Coordinates of N, CA and C in Angstrom, one line a residue:
M49 N -116.0 22.8 -101.8 CA -116.6 21.6 -102.4 C -115.6 21.1 -103.4
M50 N -115.5 19.8 -103.5 CA -114.6 19.3 -104.5 C -115.1 18.2 -105.2
R51 N -114.7 18.0 -106.4 CA -115.1 16.9 -107.2 C -114.1 15.7 -106.9
M52 N -114.7 14.6 -106.7 CA -114.0 13.4 -106.3 C -113.8 12.4 -107.5
T53 N -113.2 12.9 -108.6 CA -113.1 12.1 -109.8 C -111.9 11.1 -109.7
G54 N -111.0 11.2 -108.7 CA -109.9 10.3 -108.6 C -110.2 9.1 -107.8
I55 N -111.3 9.0 -107.2 CA -111.7 7.8 -106.4 C -112.4 6.8 -107.3
A56 N -112.1 5.5 -107.1 CA -112.7 4.5 -107.9 C -114.2 4.5 -107.7
G57 N -114.9 4.4 -108.8 CA -116.4 4.3 -108.8 C -117.1 5.6 -108.9
L58 N -116.3 6.7 -108.9 CA -116.9 8.0 -109.0 C -116.9 8.7 -110.4
K59 N -116.9 7.8 -111.4 CA -116.9 8.3 -112.7 C -118.4 8.4 -113.2
K60 N -119.3 7.7 -112.5 CA -120.7 7.8 -112.9 C -121.4 8.9 -112.2
K61 N -122.7 9.2 -112.5 CA -123.4 10.2 -111.9 C -123.6 10.0 -110.4
Q62 N -123.5 11.0 -109.6 CA -123.6 10.9 -108.2 C -124.8 11.7 -107.6
D63 N -125.4 11.1 -106.6 CA -126.6 11.7 -105.9 C -126.1 12.4 -104.7
F64 N -124.9 12.5 -104.4 CA -124.4 13.2 -103.2 C -123.3 14.2 -103.5
V65 N -123.1 15.2 -102.7 CA -122.1 16.1 -102.8 C -121.3 16.2 -101.5
L66 N -120.0 16.0 -101.5 CA -119.2 16.0 -100.3 C -118.7 17.4 -100.0
V67 N -119.0 17.9 -98.9 CA -118.6 19.2 -98.4 C -117.4 19.0 -97.5
V68 N -116.3 19.5 -98.0 CA -115.0 19.4 -97.2 C -114.8 20.7 -96.4
R69 N -114.8 20.5 -95.1 CA -114.7 21.7 -94.2 C -113.3 21.7 -93.6
D70 N -112.4 22.5 -94.3 CA -111.1 22.6 -93.8 C -110.7 24.0 -93.3
A71 N -111.7 24.8 -93.1 CA -111.5 26.2 -92.7 C -110.9 26.4 -91.4
D72 N -111.1 25.4 -90.5 CA -110.5 25.5 -89.2 C -108.9 25.4 -89.3
V73 N -108.4 24.6 -90.2 CA -107.0 24.5 -90.4 C -106.4 25.9 -91.0
I74 N -107.2 26.5 -91.9 CA -106.8 27.7 -92.4 C -106.8 28.8 -91.4
V75 N -107.9 28.9 -90.6 CA -108.0 29.8 -89.5 C -106.8 29.7 -88.5
A76 N -106.5 28.5 -88.2 CA -105.3 28.3 -87.3 C -104.0 28.8 -87.8
A77 N -103.8 28.5 -89.1 CA -102.6 29.0 -89.8 C -102.6 30.5 -89.9
L78 N -103.7 31.1 -90.1 CA -103.8 32.6 -90.2 C -103.5 33.2 -88.8
R79 N -104.1 32.6 -87.8 CA -103.9 33.1 -86.4 C -102.4 33.0 -86.0
E80 N -101.8 31.9 -86.4 CA -100.4 31.8 -86.1 C -99.5 32.9 -86.9
A81 N -99.9 33.1 -88.1 CA -99.2 34.2 -88.9 C -99.4 35.5 -88.3
L82 N -100.7 35.8 -87.8 CA -101.0 37.0 -87.2 C -100.2 37.2 -85.9
A83 N -100.0 36.2 -85.1 CA -99.2 36.3 -83.9 C -97.8 36.7 -84.1
E84 N -97.3 36.3 -85.3 CA -95.9 36.5 -85.6 C -95.7 37.7 -86.6
A85 N -96.8 38.4 -86.9 CA -96.7 39.4 -88.0 C -96.1 40.7 -87.5
S86 N -95.6 41.4 -88.4 CA -95.1 42.8 -88.2 C -96.3 43.7 -88.1
D87 N -96.1 44.9 -87.7 CA -97.2 45.9 -87.6 C -97.8 46.1 -89.0
G88 N -97.0 46.2 -90.0 CA -97.5 46.4 -91.3 C -98.4 45.3 -91.9
E89 N -98.2 44.1 -91.4 CA -98.9 42.9 -91.9 C -100.2 42.7 -91.0
R90 N -100.2 43.2 -89.8 CA -101.3 42.9 -88.9 C -102.7 43.2 -89.4
A91 N -102.9 44.4 -90.0 CA -104.3 44.7 -90.4 C -104.8 43.7 -91.5
G92 N -104.0 43.4 -92.4 CA -104.4 42.5 -93.5 C -104.7 41.1 -93.0
L93 N -103.8 40.6 -92.1 CA -103.9 39.3 -91.5 C -105.1 39.2 -90.6
A94 N -105.4 40.3 -89.8 CA -106.6 40.3 -89.0 C -107.8 40.2 -89.8
R95 N -107.9 40.9 -90.9 CA -109.0 40.9 -91.8 C -109.2 39.5 -92.4
A96 N -108.0 38.8 -92.8 CA -108.1 37.5 -93.3 C -108.6 36.5 -92.3
V97 N -108.2 36.7 -91.0 CA -108.7 35.8 -89.9 C -110.2 35.9 -89.8
A98 N -110.7 37.2 -89.8 CA -112.1 37.4 -89.7 C -112.9 36.8 -90.8
L99 N -112.4 36.9 -92.0 CA -113.1 36.3 -93.2 C -113.1 34.8 -93.1
A100 N -111.9 34.2 -92.7 CA -111.9 32.8 -92.6 C -112.8 32.2 -91.5
E101 N -112.8 33.0 -90.4 CA -113.7 32.6 -89.3 C -115.2 32.6 -89.7
A102 N -115.5 33.6 -90.5 CA -116.9 33.7 -91.0 C -117.3 32.5 -91.9
K103 N -116.3 32.1 -92.8 CA -116.6 31.0 -93.6 C -116.6 29.7 -92.8
A104 N -115.8 29.6 -91.8 CA -115.8 28.4 -90.9 C -117.1 28.2 -90.2
A105 N -117.7 29.4 -89.9 CA -119.0 29.3 -89.1 C -120.2 29.0 -90.0
A106 N -120.0 29.1 -91.3 CA -121.1 28.9 -92.2 C -121.6 27.5 -92.2
D107 N -122.9 27.3 -92.3 CA -123.5 26.0 -92.2 C -123.4 25.3 -93.6
T108 N -123.6 24.0 -93.7 CA -123.4 23.3 -94.9 C -124.3 23.8 -96.0
S109 N -125.5 24.1 -95.8 CA -126.4 24.6 -96.8 C -125.9 25.9 -97.4
R110 N -125.3 26.8 -96.6 CA -124.7 28.0 -97.1 C -123.5 27.7 -98.0
L111 N -122.7 26.8 -97.6 CA -121.5 26.4 -98.4 C -122.0 25.8 -99.7
R112 N -123.0 25.0 -99.7 CA -123.5 24.4 -100.9 C -124.1 25.5 -101.8
A113 N -124.8 26.4 -101.3 CA -125.4 27.5 -102.0 C -124.3 28.4 -102.7
D114 N -123.3 28.7 -101.9 CA -122.2 29.5 -102.4 C -121.5 28.8 -103.5
W115 N -121.4 27.5 -103.4 CA -120.7 26.7 -104.4 C -121.5 26.7 -105.7
V116 N -122.8 26.6 -105.6 CA -123.7 26.6 -106.8 C -123.6 27.9 -107.5
H117 N -123.7 29.0 -106.7 CA -123.6 30.3 -107.3 C -122.3 30.5 -108.0
A118 N -121.2 30.1 -107.4 CA -119.9 30.2 -107.9 C -119.7 29.4 -109.2
R119 N -120.2 28.2 -109.2 CA -120.1 27.4 -110.4 C -121.0 28.0 -111.6
L120 N -122.2 28.4 -111.3 CA -123.0 29.0 -112.3 C -122.3 30.3 -112.9
A121 N -121.8 31.1 -112.0 CA -121.1 32.4 -112.4 C -119.9 32.0 -113.3
A122 N -119.2 31.0 -112.9 CA -117.9 30.6 -113.6 C -118.2 30.2 -115.1
V123 N -119.4 29.7 -115.3 CA -119.7 29.4 -116.7 C -120.6 30.4 -117.4
G124 N -120.7 31.6 -116.7 CA -121.4 32.7 -117.3 C -122.9 32.7 -117.2
F125 N -123.5 31.9 -116.4 CA -124.9 31.8 -116.2 C -125.4 33.0 -115.4
T126 N -126.4 33.8 -116.0 CA -126.9 35.0 -115.3 C -128.4 34.9 -115.2
G127 N -129.0 33.8 -115.4 CA -130.4 33.6 -115.3 C -130.9 33.3 -113.9
D128 N -132.1 32.9 -113.8 CA -132.8 32.6 -112.5 C -132.2 31.3 -112.0
V129 N -131.6 31.3 -110.8 CA -131.0 30.2 -110.1 C -132.1 29.1 -109.9
G130 N -133.3 29.5 -109.8 CA -134.4 28.5 -109.6 C -135.0 27.9 -110.8
S131 N -134.4 28.2 -112.0 CA -134.9 27.7 -113.2 C -134.4 26.3 -113.6
V132 N -135.1 25.7 -114.6 CA -134.6 24.5 -115.2 C -133.3 24.7 -115.9
D133 N -133.2 25.9 -116.5 CA -131.9 26.2 -117.2 C -130.7 26.1 -116.2
A134 N -130.9 26.6 -115.0 CA -129.8 26.6 -114.0 C -129.4 25.2 -113.7
V135 N -130.4 24.3 -113.6 CA -130.0 22.9 -113.3 C -129.3 22.3 -114.5
R136 N -129.7 22.6 -115.7 CA -129.1 22.1 -116.9 C -127.6 22.6 -117.0
V137 N -127.4 23.9 -116.7 CA -126.1 24.5 -116.8 C -125.2 23.9 -115.7
L138 N -125.7 23.7 -114.5 CA -125.0 23.2 -113.4 C -124.5 21.8 -113.7
R139 N -125.4 21.0 -114.3 CA -125.0 19.6 -114.6 C -124.0 19.5 -115.8
K140 N -124.1 20.5 -116.7 CA -123.1 20.6 -117.8 C -121.8 21.0 -117.2
A141 N -121.8 21.9 -116.2 CA -120.5 22.4 -115.6 C -119.9 21.3 -114.8
E142 N -120.7 20.5 -114.2 CA -120.3 19.4 -113.3 C -120.9 18.1 -113.8
P143 N -120.4 17.4 -114.8 CA -121.0 16.3 -115.4 C -121.3 15.1 -114.5
T144 N -120.6 15.0 -113.4 CA -120.9 13.8 -112.6 C -122.1 14.0 -111.6
L145 N -122.6 15.2 -111.6 CA -123.8 15.4 -110.8 C -125.0 14.7 -111.4
S146 N -125.7 14.0 -110.6 CA -127.0 13.4 -111.0 C -128.1 14.5 -111.0
L147 N -129.2 14.2 -111.6 CA -130.3 15.2 -111.6 C -130.7 15.5 -110.2
L148 N -130.8 14.4 -109.4 CA -131.2 14.6 -108.0 C -130.3 15.5 -107.2
A149 N -129.0 15.3 -107.4 CA -128.0 16.1 -106.7 C -128.1 17.5 -107.1
A150 N -128.2 17.8 -108.4 CA -128.3 19.1 -109.0 C -129.5 19.8 -108.4
V151 N -130.6 19.2 -108.4 CA -131.9 19.8 -107.8 C -131.7 20.1 -106.4
L152 N -131.1 19.2 -105.6 CA -130.9 19.5 -104.1 C -130.0 20.7 -103.9
L153 N -128.9 20.7 -104.7 CA -128.0 21.9 -104.6 C -128.8 23.2 -105.0
Q154 N -129.6 23.1 -106.1 CA -130.3 24.2 -106.5 C -131.3 24.7 -105.4
K155 N -131.9 23.8 -104.7 CA -132.8 24.2 -103.6 C -132.0 25.0 -102.6
D156 N -130.8 24.6 -102.2 CA -130.0 25.3 -101.3 C -129.7 26.7 -101.8
A157 N -129.3 26.8 -103.1 CA -129.0 28.0 -103.7 C -130.2 29.0 -103.8
V158 N -131.3 28.5 -104.1 CA -132.5 29.3 -104.1 C -132.9 29.8 -102.7
A159 N -132.8 28.9 -101.7 CA -133.2 29.3 -100.3 C -132.2 30.3 -99.8
R160 N -131.0 30.3 -100.3 CA -129.9 31.2 -99.7 C -129.5 32.3 -100.7
S161 N -130.4 32.6 -101.7 CA -130.0 33.6 -102.7 C -129.8 34.9 -102.0
E162 N -128.9 35.7 -102.5 CA -128.5 36.9 -101.9 C -129.2 38.1 -102.6

């Protein structure tokens, strides 16, 4: 997920979150590297391919949930993801998120809590 602050008009609060799915490009690059790898590099690259493929297969709500958990962890939030505090912290960490967007992201995070 990425913040789109460089695009005109995206300085205000936003009700949407853009999920950029570029894992297929990364998987292709890793597969190419694996095909050309030495024996010593093969195991690590094979593991990288498997991880990238797993992320590429993830659905949008899983990616959104992972992003919320990562953003909350990055700012040191250790409370309940389903709490009002979590929404407040998320909006403080990502100031362009509207209340609606933060709540929708929170719902994904709660539904996909690990």
